[in-house]
Amino acid sequence: DRPDAILETRSLSVHYGGVAAVDAVSLAVRSGEIFGLLGPNGAGKTTLLAAIAGAVRSTAGEVRFRGEPVTALRPDQLARRGMARTFQITRPFEDLTVEENVMVGAQPRCTSLGEMRAQVAELVDWVGLGHKRHDLAKGLSTGQRKRLELARALATRPVLLLMDEVSGGLDQPSVPALIELVARVRASGVTVVLIEHNMRIISELCDRVMFLDRGRQLAEGAPRAVMAMPAVVDLYLGSG
Ligand code: ATP
């Protein structure tokens, strides 16, 4: 056991038919850190995140969360234990307002309507959507949708947040504010595991990273060290 690890996978594998999308990956994420998953397209990053979150069934190995085995648990059971996830393609309820969408995340954790309203209002402000609180989700920009997704996930009061493609789909000017927001999430005490392609974001945000290729863990360590490894450089240049 790694006593300071909030999340561990031990030889975790996910097979689709005969193909190992995730191949015996072992990682240990420490409480309070931002841990990045990187690698070329098809490396298995999203599948690994989905297996951790209970959305995809692993075929071998183990997931441990807060010191307990959670391999067979469903996403809703993991959510109750403090794990939340945001998606590459955001999927809010389009015809609900920003606040109503965040209420969906907050509702199971709140004991009264007043408490829920107050928390939702605070979270919506916190992610920078206060001026949009009564707008329908379908009218939001990509960056605003990402913030909404984040607020919805944080409303479940997670201790661990899994984020897929933090900057994906964002225009360049929107990126720094999002980096700052993820840094604030961590500063608020939430451990973060994220998938990200943008090297600047990786090196600014992540304490440690794991580089995956064809389901296997190729390297692990501080972002700069991993990104300087010849095999990693080759794969990134090779994938464009
Ligand atoms: P990207 O950066 O493109 O999102 P990724 O690193 O997240 O890639 P995954 O999406 O996890 O990679 O895919 C890993 C491998 O598993 C790929 O070869 C992919 O084609 C395969 N795969 C993913 N989902 C399925 C599925 N539902 N059925 C069959 N194969 C799948």
Tab-separated table of C-alpha atoms and ligand atoms in Angstrom, residues 16-17 19-22 39-48 56 88 164-165 195 197 212 215, ligand 1:
chain	number	residue	atom	x	y	z
A	16	TYR	CA	-11.753	-4.681	-26.448
A	17	GLY	CA	-12.007	-8.004	-28.196
A	19	VAL	CA	-6.943	-5.615	-28.245
A	20	ALA	CA	-5.612	-4.198	-24.999
A	21	ALA	CA	-6.694	-0.542	-24.931
A	22	VAL	CA	-5.128	-0.352	-21.445
A	39	GLY	CA	0.263	10.080	-25.094
A	40	PRO	CA	-0.659	9.934	-28.768
A	41	ASN	CA	-4.188	9.370	-30.088
A	42	GLY	CA	-5.445	5.911	-29.221
A	43	ALA	CA	-2.922	5.477	-26.403
A	44	GLY	CA	-5.694	4.483	-24.004
A	45	LYS	CA	-5.932	7.632	-21.876
A	46	THR	CA	-9.703	7.998	-22.058
A	47	THR	CA	-10.227	4.272	-21.543
A	48	LEU	CA	-7.985	4.353	-18.458
A	56	VAL	CA	-15.779	0.833	-18.471
A	88	GLN	CA	-14.012	15.610	-23.467
A	164	ASP	CA	-10.688	14.506	-19.938
A	165	GLU	CA	-9.083	16.924	-22.427
A	195	ILE	CA	-5.768	14.172	-19.850
A	197	HIS	CA	-2.377	17.297	-25.171
A	212	LEU	CA	1.006	6.066	-22.420
A	215	GLY	CA	-2.096	0.987	-23.715
B	1	ATP	P1	-7.450	10.107	-27.879
B	1	ATP	O1	-6.328	10.996	-27.476
B	1	ATP	O2	-7.599	9.994	-29.358
B	1	ATP	O3	-8.727	10.369	-27.169
B	1	ATP	P2	-6.909	7.917	-26.058
B	1	ATP	O4	-5.505	7.865	-25.632
B	1	ATP	O5	-7.895	8.517	-25.126
B	1	ATP	O6	-6.985	8.608	-27.483
B	1	ATP	P3	-8.685	5.675	-26.123
B	1	ATP	O7	-9.824	6.494	-26.628
B	1	ATP	O8	-8.715	5.253	-24.727
B	1	ATP	O9	-7.309	6.422	-26.410
B	1	ATP	O10	-8.533	4.404	-27.063
B	1	ATP	C1	-7.573	3.374	-26.855
B	1	ATP	C2	-7.778	2.247	-27.837
B	1	ATP	O11	-8.969	1.540	-27.569
B	1	ATP	C3	-7.876	2.716	-29.284
B	1	ATP	O12	-7.209	1.805	-30.093
B	1	ATP	C4	-9.359	2.699	-29.532
B	1	ATP	O13	-9.628	2.493	-30.893
B	1	ATP	C5	-9.833	1.545	-28.684
B	1	ATP	N1	-11.211	1.702	-28.191
B	1	ATP	C6	-11.670	2.713	-27.417
B	1	ATP	N2	-12.962	2.542	-27.104
B	1	ATP	C7	-13.354	1.395	-27.716
B	1	ATP	C8	-14.590	0.659	-27.792
B	1	ATP	N3	-15.698	1.080	-27.161
B	1	ATP	N4	-14.599	-0.469	-28.526
B	1	ATP	C9	-13.494	-0.918	-29.166
B	1	ATP	N5	-12.307	-0.282	-29.129
B	1	ATP	C10	-12.225	0.858	-28.416
